[in-house]
């Protein structure tokens, strides 16, 4: 936790917050924080700054805060991701938030196991929990938007063209394709497939919606490795 | 497992192998492989090719193999990594092998907890197990070399200058440094710090050994995210 992320309910006055949950435990057990100490804080959805610890006991931490810095810029990216298996989903959500992806679409694909859609980690509160961990890690305050699309064809045919309009559309896919471009500053819509990859039909449908296949070399990477690798290459 | 990795002990004849371990279970349970099917195989430390499944039962799988392709090229990189916490170490070893790092140095740092050095995941067999999983994922056959350096100062002062000779030396470190360079083809020696980062003394010592600090933006990434991000940016 490199940033103490504050929510509206934490405020007891304009510049005072009281924490009682896992953040209190983290302050006590990991940071071993002491009264008088200054910590980096950020208002969820708002500014970042500093918080001075006024009081810390087993029940509560109280801080006086001063917020004056904007969060870091987001990437100009919409990321489409074939729904990963539940355990990987949690880590990928953290990575997506940490790397500054503003919009994530979790999408079905032929090679996504049907059972993956049943995971409790897709509940809005569970998604939010992982995104918050990613923001705390990277020092950001703005939650990414997460869109869930359980049907590939209607999404790719009917909604993706509008979503990707005005951006460079790319599909990460191993094979005889152009290499993934580097150091872009323009908006990008990027689709990353499931373990085992997109099937040819899906690559065709994504291409028809404007997302051209690009490759990242011969090596097949796990989704949680491919996401940071592709993002660091693109921007 | 995108590649069935074969070891010398698997061979019952020049072009025949018999498998009995987790690879057998994987073939049966994940691949749901059937006799006659052709699978991608590779000889650990050697060539890659195809294997035809001759026989498959609860005890054994027998394959006829034909190996004629070289493994993919490694990156021209020596990666120095402050020892991550044990759970993360396992995933990072897989990532390092999957991305084609030929040489990894696991290094002490002020912010590496002493207890991390006690983990059984540092046993040679445990390291090898994770590296093999990474090779199987990425379709490679060449194990990276892993060097363990429990003392920062003697390593950085006495051995690092020779290890890094003839390469571009870089230390990933947040702050007011030049950005991490892109698309290199020359050899690189890259040092990535622990959670919480290198301390200033360590950044100075690494710089004195020829590894200049570079940054990857304002966002603080977990080690398992920073590794693929830096590698994809560099090469």
mmCIF file with all atom_site columns, N, CA, C and O in Angstrom, chain A residues 155-193:
data_model
loop_
_atom_site.group_PDB
_atom_site.id
_atom_site.type_symbol
_atom_site.label_atom_id
_atom_site.label_alt_id
_atom_site.label_comp_id
_atom_site.label_asym_id
_atom_site.label_entity_id
_atom_site.label_seq_id
_atom_site.pdbx_PDB_ins_code
_atom_site.Cartn_x
_atom_site.Cartn_y
_atom_site.Cartn_z
_atom_site.occupancy
_atom_site.B_iso_or_equiv
_atom_site.pdbx_formal_charge
_atom_site.auth_seq_id
_atom_site.auth_comp_id
_atom_site.auth_asym_id
_atom_site.auth_atom_id
_atom_site.pdbx_PDB_model_num
ATOM 1   N N  . UNK A 1 155 ? -21.434 -8.262  -28.773 1.00 0.00 ? 155 UNK A N  1
ATOM 2   C CA . UNK A 1 155 ? -20.561 -7.163  -28.346 1.00 0.00 ? 155 UNK A CA 1
ATOM 3   C C  . UNK A 1 155 ? -19.658 -6.713  -29.478 1.00 0.00 ? 155 UNK A C  1
ATOM 4   O O  . UNK A 1 155 ? -19.552 -5.525  -29.786 1.00 0.00 ? 155 UNK A O  1
ATOM 5   N N  . UNK A 1 156 ? -18.974 -7.688  -30.114 1.00 0.00 ? 156 UNK A N  1
ATOM 6   C CA . UNK A 1 156 ? -17.983 -7.329  -31.129 1.00 0.00 ? 156 UNK A CA 1
ATOM 7   C C  . UNK A 1 156 ? -18.665 -6.743  -32.380 1.00 0.00 ? 156 UNK A C  1
ATOM 8   O O  . UNK A 1 156 ? -18.156 -5.800  -32.977 1.00 0.00 ? 156 UNK A O  1
ATOM 9   N N  . UNK A 1 157 ? -19.836 -7.273  -32.733 1.00 0.00 ? 157 UNK A N  1
ATOM 10  C CA . UNK A 1 157 ? -20.520 -6.777  -33.932 1.00 0.00 ? 157 UNK A CA 1
ATOM 11  C C  . UNK A 1 157 ? -21.229 -5.444  -33.688 1.00 0.00 ? 157 UNK A C  1
ATOM 12  O O  . UNK A 1 157 ? -21.148 -4.541  -34.512 1.00 0.00 ? 157 UNK A O  1
ATOM 13  N N  . UNK A 1 158 ? -21.888 -5.335  -32.547 1.00 0.00 ? 158 UNK A N  1
ATOM 14  C CA . UNK A 1 158 ? -22.809 -4.208  -32.372 1.00 0.00 ? 158 UNK A CA 1
ATOM 15  C C  . UNK A 1 158 ? -22.219 -3.056  -31.557 1.00 0.00 ? 158 UNK A C  1
ATOM 16  O O  . UNK A 1 158 ? -22.558 -1.903  -31.786 1.00 0.00 ? 158 UNK A O  1
ATOM 17  N N  . UNK A 1 159 ? -21.373 -3.358  -30.572 1.00 0.00 ? 159 UNK A N  1
ATOM 18  C CA . UNK A 1 159 ? -20.941 -2.276  -29.681 1.00 0.00 ? 159 UNK A CA 1
ATOM 19  C C  . UNK A 1 159 ? -19.471 -1.912  -29.856 1.00 0.00 ? 159 UNK A C  1
ATOM 20  O O  . UNK A 1 159 ? -19.078 -0.769  -29.658 1.00 0.00 ? 159 UNK A O  1
ATOM 21  N N  . UNK A 1 160 ? -18.635 -2.903  -30.234 1.00 0.00 ? 160 UNK A N  1
ATOM 22  C CA . UNK A 1 160 ? -17.200 -2.618  -30.327 1.00 0.00 ? 160 UNK A CA 1
ATOM 23  C C  . UNK A 1 160 ? -16.850 -1.541  -31.358 1.00 0.00 ? 160 UNK A C  1
ATOM 24  O O  . UNK A 1 160 ? -16.004 -0.682  -31.082 1.00 0.00 ? 160 UNK A O  1
ATOM 25  N N  . UNK A 1 161 ? -17.473 -1.559  -32.559 1.00 0.00 ? 161 UNK A N  1
ATOM 26  C CA . UNK A 1 161 ? -17.075 -0.529  -33.527 1.00 0.00 ? 161 UNK A CA 1
ATOM 27  C C  . UNK A 1 161 ? -17.227 0.882   -32.965 1.00 0.00 ? 161 UNK A C  1
ATOM 28  O O  . UNK A 1 161 ? -16.355 1.735   -33.174 1.00 0.00 ? 161 UNK A O  1
ATOM 29  N N  . UNK A 1 162 ? -18.295 1.156   -32.226 1.00 0.00 ? 162 UNK A N  1
ATOM 30  C CA . UNK A 1 162 ? -18.469 2.500   -31.645 1.00 0.00 ? 162 UNK A CA 1
ATOM 31  C C  . UNK A 1 162 ? -17.463 2.741   -30.520 1.00 0.00 ? 162 UNK A C  1
ATOM 32  O O  . UNK A 1 162 ? -16.895 3.830   -30.404 1.00 0.00 ? 162 UNK A O  1
ATOM 33  N N  . UNK A 1 163 ? -17.226 1.697   -29.714 1.00 0.00 ? 163 UNK A N  1
ATOM 34  C CA . UNK A 1 163 ? -16.289 1.825   -28.587 1.00 0.00 ? 163 UNK A CA 1
ATOM 35  C C  . UNK A 1 163 ? -14.869 2.120   -29.091 1.00 0.00 ? 163 UNK A C  1
ATOM 36  O O  . UNK A 1 163 ? -14.106 2.845   -28.450 1.00 0.00 ? 163 UNK A O  1
ATOM 37  N N  . UNK A 1 164 ? -14.505 1.519   -30.230 1.00 0.00 ? 164 UNK A N  1
ATOM 38  C CA . UNK A 1 164 ? -13.145 1.638   -30.753 1.00 0.00 ? 164 UNK A CA 1
ATOM 39  C C  . UNK A 1 164 ? -12.991 2.798   -31.736 1.00 0.00 ? 164 UNK A C  1
ATOM 40  O O  . UNK A 1 164 ? -11.880 3.066   -32.210 1.00 0.00 ? 164 UNK A O  1
ATOM 41  N N  . UNK A 1 165 ? -14.083 3.496   -32.042 1.00 0.00 ? 165 UNK A N  1
ATOM 42  C CA . UNK A 1 165 ? -14.028 4.571   -33.039 1.00 0.00 ? 165 UNK A CA 1
ATOM 43  C C  . UNK A 1 165 ? -13.003 5.624   -32.621 1.00 0.00 ? 165 UNK A C  1
ATOM 44  O O  . UNK A 1 165 ? -12.944 6.017   -31.457 1.00 0.00 ? 165 UNK A O  1
ATOM 45  N N  . UNK A 1 166 ? -12.187 6.058   -33.561 1.00 0.00 ? 166 UNK A N  1
ATOM 46  C CA . UNK A 1 166 ? -11.202 7.102   -33.270 1.00 0.00 ? 166 UNK A CA 1
ATOM 47  C C  . UNK A 1 166 ? -9.952  6.597   -32.588 1.00 0.00 ? 166 UNK A C  1
ATOM 48  O O  . UNK A 1 166 ? -9.084  7.372   -32.226 1.00 0.00 ? 166 UNK A O  1
ATOM 49  N N  . UNK A 1 167 ? -9.844  5.271   -32.385 1.00 0.00 ? 167 UNK A N  1
ATOM 50  C CA . UNK A 1 167 ? -8.639  4.715   -31.746 1.00 0.00 ? 167 UNK A CA 1
ATOM 51  C C  . UNK A 1 167 ? -7.968  3.741   -32.706 1.00 0.00 ? 167 UNK A C  1
ATOM 52  O O  . UNK A 1 167 ? -8.571  3.277   -33.664 1.00 0.00 ? 167 UNK A O  1
ATOM 53  N N  . UNK A 1 168 ? -6.708  3.444   -32.409 1.00 0.00 ? 168 UNK A N  1
ATOM 54  C CA . UNK A 1 168 ? -6.006  2.389   -33.135 1.00 0.00 ? 168 UNK A CA 1
ATOM 55  C C  . UNK A 1 168 ? -6.438  1.059   -32.530 1.00 0.00 ? 168 UNK A C  1
ATOM 56  O O  . UNK A 1 168 ? -6.244  0.824   -31.336 1.00 0.00 ? 168 UNK A O  1
ATOM 57  N N  . UNK A 1 169 ? -7.020  0.197   -33.343 1.00 0.00 ? 169 UNK A N  1
ATOM 58  C CA . UNK A 1 169 ? -7.534  -1.083  -32.841 1.00 0.00 ? 169 UNK A CA 1
ATOM 59  C C  . UNK A 1 169 ? -6.525  -2.201  -33.046 1.00 0.00 ? 169 UNK A C  1
ATOM 60  O O  . UNK A 1 169 ? -6.025  -2.395  -34.150 1.00 0.00 ? 169 UNK A O  1
ATOM 61  N N  . UNK A 1 170 ? -6.221  -2.942  -31.996 1.00 0.00 ? 170 UNK A N  1
ATOM 62  C CA . UNK A 1 170 ? -5.225  -4.006  -32.062 1.00 0.00 ? 170 UNK A CA 1
ATOM 63  C C  . UNK A 1 170 ? -5.722  -5.254  -31.326 1.00 0.00 ? 170 UNK A C  1
ATOM 64  O O  . UNK A 1 170 ? -6.372  -5.146  -30.284 1.00 0.00 ? 170 UNK A O  1
ATOM 65  N N  . UNK A 1 171 ? -5.391  -6.422  -31.873 1.00 0.00 ? 171 UNK A N  1
ATOM 66  C CA . UNK A 1 171 ? -5.661  -7.692  -31.204 1.00 0.00 ? 171 UNK A CA 1
ATOM 67  C C  . UNK A 1 171 ? -4.329  -8.398  -30.991 1.00 0.00 ? 171 UNK A C  1
ATOM 68  O O  . UNK A 1 171 ? -3.632  -8.689  -31.964 1.00 0.00 ? 171 UNK A O  1
ATOM 69  N N  . UNK A 1 172 ? -3.975  -8.648  -29.763 1.00 0.00 ? 172 UNK A N  1
ATOM 70  C CA . UNK A 1 172 ? -2.754  -9.399  -29.477 1.00 0.00 ? 172 UNK A CA 1
ATOM 71  C C  . UNK A 1 172 ? -2.981  -10.853 -29.833 1.00 0.00 ? 172 UNK A C  1
ATOM 72  O O  . UNK A 1 172 ? -3.884  -11.486 -29.288 1.00 0.00 ? 172 UNK A O  1
ATOM 73  N N  . UNK A 1 173 ? -2.176  -11.395 -30.753 1.00 0.00 ? 173 UNK A N  1
ATOM 74  C CA . UNK A 1 173 ? -2.393  -12.769 -31.208 1.00 0.00 ? 173 UNK A CA 1
ATOM 75  C C  . UNK A 1 173 ? -1.089  -13.315 -31.788 1.00 0.00 ? 173 UNK A C  1
ATOM 76  O O  . UNK A 1 173 ? -0.526  -12.708 -32.706 1.00 0.00 ? 173 UNK A O  1
ATOM 77  N N  . UNK A 1 174 ? -0.608  -14.455 -31.279 1.00 0.00 ? 174 UNK A N  1
ATOM 78  C CA . UNK A 1 174 ? 0.639   -15.002 -31.831 1.00 0.00 ? 174 UNK A CA 1
ATOM 79  C C  . UNK A 1 174 ? 0.431   -15.387 -33.292 1.00 0.00 ? 174 UNK A C  1
ATOM 80  O O  . UNK A 1 174 ? -0.672  -15.765 -33.681 1.00 0.00 ? 174 UNK A O  1
ATOM 81  N N  . UNK A 1 175 ? 1.485   -15.313 -34.060 1.00 0.00 ? 175 UNK A N  1
ATOM 82  C CA . UNK A 1 175 ? 1.398   -15.751 -35.450 1.00 0.00 ? 175 UNK A CA 1
ATOM 83  C C  . UNK A 1 175 ? 2.074   -14.767 -36.372 1.00 0.00 ? 175 UNK A C  1
ATOM 84  O O  . UNK A 1 175 ? 2.801   -13.872 -35.947 1.00 0.00 ? 175 UNK A O  1
ATOM 85  N N  . UNK A 1 176 ? 1.799   -14.955 -37.669 1.00 0.00 ? 176 UNK A N  1
ATOM 86  C CA . UNK A 1 176 ? 2.482   -14.197 -38.708 1.00 0.00 ? 176 UNK A CA 1
ATOM 87  C C  . UNK A 1 176 ? 1.773   -12.850 -38.918 1.00 0.00 ? 176 UNK A C  1
ATOM 88  O O  . UNK A 1 176 ? 1.136   -12.610 -39.934 1.00 0.00 ? 176 UNK A O  1
ATOM 89  N N  . UNK A 1 177 ? 1.877   -11.984 -37.901 1.00 0.00 ? 177 UNK A N  1
ATOM 90  C CA . UNK A 1 177 ? 1.245   -10.670 -37.941 1.00 0.00 ? 177 UNK A CA 1
ATOM 91  C C  . UNK A 1 177 ? 2.318   -9.598  -37.760 1.00 0.00 ? 177 UNK A C  1
ATOM 92  O O  . UNK A 1 177 ? 3.421   -9.902  -37.327 1.00 0.00 ? 177 UNK A O  1
ATOM 93  N N  . UNK A 1 178 ? 1.992   -8.340  -38.024 1.00 0.00 ? 178 UNK A N  1
ATOM 94  C CA . UNK A 1 178 ? 2.967   -7.280  -37.733 1.00 0.00 ? 178 UNK A CA 1
ATOM 95  C C  . UNK A 1 178 ? 3.278   -7.250  -36.238 1.00 0.00 ? 178 UNK A C  1
ATOM 96  O O  . UNK A 1 178 ? 2.431   -7.630  -35.420 1.00 0.00 ? 178 UNK A O  1
ATOM 97  N N  . UNK A 1 179 ? 4.491   -6.795  -35.874 1.00 0.00 ? 179 UNK A N  1
ATOM 98  C CA . UNK A 1 179 ? 4.791   -6.691  -34.443 1.00 0.00 ? 179 UNK A CA 1
ATOM 99  C C  . UNK A 1 179 ? 3.948   -5.601  -33.772 1.00 0.00 ? 179 UNK A C  1
ATOM 100 O O  . UNK A 1 179 ? 3.535   -4.642  -34.425 1.00 0.00 ? 179 UNK A O  1
ATOM 101 N N  . UNK A 1 180 ? 3.699   -5.785  -32.493 1.00 0.00 ? 180 UNK A N  1
ATOM 102 C CA . UNK A 1 180 ? 2.979   -4.786  -31.703 1.00 0.00 ? 180 UNK A CA 1
ATOM 103 C C  . UNK A 1 180 ? 3.715   -3.449  -31.797 1.00 0.00 ? 180 UNK A C  1
ATOM 104 O O  . UNK A 1 180 ? 4.920   -3.389  -31.567 1.00 0.00 ? 180 UNK A O  1
ATOM 105 N N  . UNK A 1 181 ? 3.030   -2.356  -32.158 1.00 0.00 ? 181 UNK A N  1
ATOM 106 C CA . UNK A 1 181 ? 3.731   -1.064  -32.273 1.00 0.00 ? 181 UNK A CA 1
ATOM 107 C C  . UNK A 1 181 ? 4.208   -0.555  -30.908 1.00 0.00 ? 181 UNK A C  1
ATOM 108 O O  . UNK A 1 181 ? 3.784   -1.058  -29.870 1.00 0.00 ? 181 UNK A O  1
ATOM 109 N N  . UNK A 1 182 ? 5.106   0.434   -30.957 1.00 0.00 ? 182 UNK A N  1
ATOM 110 C CA . UNK A 1 182 ? 5.741   0.944   -29.745 1.00 0.00 ? 182 UNK A CA 1
ATOM 111 C C  . UNK A 1 182 ? 5.478   2.438   -29.571 1.00 0.00 ? 182 UNK A C  1
ATOM 112 O O  . UNK A 1 182 ? 5.346   3.162   -30.541 1.00 0.00 ? 182 UNK A O  1
ATOM 113 N N  . UNK A 1 183 ? 5.517   2.860   -28.292 1.00 0.00 ? 183 UNK A N  1
ATOM 114 C CA . UNK A 1 183 ? 5.603   4.279   -27.930 1.00 0.00 ? 183 UNK A CA 1
ATOM 115 C C  . UNK A 1 183 ? 4.530   5.128   -28.602 1.00 0.00 ? 183 UNK A C  1
ATOM 116 O O  . UNK A 1 183 ? 4.807   6.185   -29.161 1.00 0.00 ? 183 UNK A O  1
ATOM 117 N N  . UNK A 1 184 ? 3.285   4.641   -28.545 1.00 0.00 ? 184 UNK A N  1
ATOM 118 C CA . UNK A 1 184 ? 2.183   5.400   -29.143 1.00 0.00 ? 184 UNK A CA 1
ATOM 119 C C  . UNK A 1 184 ? 1.736   6.502   -28.195 1.00 0.00 ? 184 UNK A C  1
ATOM 120 O O  . UNK A 1 184 ? 1.867   6.395   -26.982 1.00 0.00 ? 184 UNK A O  1
ATOM 121 N N  . UNK A 1 185 ? 1.155   7.563   -28.764 1.00 0.00 ? 185 UNK A N  1
ATOM 122 C CA . UNK A 1 185 ? 0.496   8.541   -27.895 1.00 0.00 ? 185 UNK A CA 1
ATOM 123 C C  . UNK A 1 185 ? -0.984  8.648   -28.247 1.00 0.00 ? 185 UNK A C  1
ATOM 124 O O  . UNK A 1 185 ? -1.754  9.277   -27.534 1.00 0.00 ? 185 UNK A O  1
ATOM 125 N N  . UNK A 1 186 ? -1.381  8.009   -29.339 1.00 0.00 ? 186 UNK A N  1
ATOM 126 C CA . UNK A 1 186 ? -2.783  8.061   -29.755 1.00 0.00 ? 186 UNK A CA 1
ATOM 127 C C  . UNK A 1 186 ? -3.619  7.051   -28.940 1.00 0.00 ? 186 UNK A C  1
ATOM 128 O O  . UNK A 1 186 ? -3.070  6.118   -28.342 1.00 0.00 ? 186 UNK A O  1
ATOM 129 N N  . UNK A 1 187 ? -4.944  7.211   -28.937 1.00 0.00 ? 187 UNK A N  1
ATOM 130 C CA . UNK A 1 187 ? -5.806  6.245   -28.230 1.00 0.00 ? 187 UNK A CA 1
ATOM 131 C C  . UNK A 1 187 ? -5.754  4.868   -28.892 1.00 0.00 ? 187 UNK A C  1
ATOM 132 O O  . UNK A 1 187 ? -5.655  4.757   -30.118 1.00 0.00 ? 187 UNK A O  1
ATOM 133 N N  . UNK A 1 188 ? -5.819  3.829   -28.071 1.00 0.00 ? 188 UNK A N  1
ATOM 134 C CA . UNK A 1 188 ? -5.729  2.445   -28.543 1.00 0.00 ? 188 UNK A CA 1
ATOM 135 C C  . UNK A 1 188 ? -6.871  1.627   -27.948 1.00 0.00 ? 188 UNK A C  1
ATOM 136 O O  . UNK A 1 188 ? -7.258  1.845   -26.795 1.00 0.00 ? 188 UNK A O  1
ATOM 137 N N  . UNK A 1 189 ? -7.407  0.726   -28.746 1.00 0.00 ? 189 UNK A N  1
ATOM 138 C CA . UNK A 1 189 ? -8.298  -0.315  -28.242 1.00 0.00 ? 189 UNK A CA 1
ATOM 139 C C  . UNK A 1 189 ? -7.580  -1.641  -28.485 1.00 0.00 ? 189 UNK A C  1
ATOM 140 O O  . UNK A 1 189 ? -7.274  -1.977  -29.629 1.00 0.00 ? 189 UNK A O  1
ATOM 141 N N  . UNK A 1 190 ? -7.269  -2.353  -27.397 1.00 0.00 ? 190 UNK A N  1
ATOM 142 C CA . UNK A 1 190 ? -6.439  -3.560  -27.483 1.00 0.00 ? 190 UNK A CA 1
ATOM 143 C C  . UNK A 1 190 ? -7.207  -4.751  -26.937 1.00 0.00 ? 190 UNK A C  1
ATOM 144 O O  . UNK A 1 190 ? -7.757  -4.680  -25.832 1.00 0.00 ? 190 UNK A O  1
ATOM 145 N N  . UNK A 1 191 ? -7.236  -5.850  -27.704 1.00 0.00 ? 191 UNK A N  1
ATOM 146 C CA . UNK A 1 191 ? -7.898  -7.079  -27.254 1.00 0.00 ? 191 UNK A CA 1
ATOM 147 C C  . UNK A 1 191 ? -6.850  -8.145  -26.953 1.00 0.00 ? 191 UNK A C  1
ATOM 148 O O  . UNK A 1 191 ? -5.986  -8.417  -27.783 1.00 0.00 ? 191 UNK A O  1
ATOM 149 N N  . UNK A 1 192 ? -6.918  -8.717  -25.747 1.00 0.00 ? 192 UNK A N  1
ATOM 150 C CA . UNK A 1 192 ? -5.994  -9.785  -25.341 1.00 0.00 ? 192 UNK A CA 1
ATOM 151 C C  . UNK A 1 192 ? -6.820  -11.040 -25.078 1.00 0.00 ? 192 UNK A C  1
ATOM 152 O O  . UNK A 1 192 ? -7.806  -11.005 -24.331 1.00 0.00 ? 192 UNK A O  1
ATOM 153 N N  . UNK A 1 193 ? -6.400  -12.151 -25.678 1.00 0.00 ? 193 UNK A N  1
ATOM 154 C CA . UNK A 1 193 ? -7.182  -13.383 -25.656 1.00 0.00 ? 193 UNK A CA 1
ATOM 155 C C  . UNK A 1 193 ? -7.027  -14.190 -24.379 1.00 0.00 ? 193 UNK A C  1
ATOM 156 O O  . UNK A 1 193 ? -6.295  -13.819 -23.463 1.00 0.00 ? 193 UNK A O  1
#
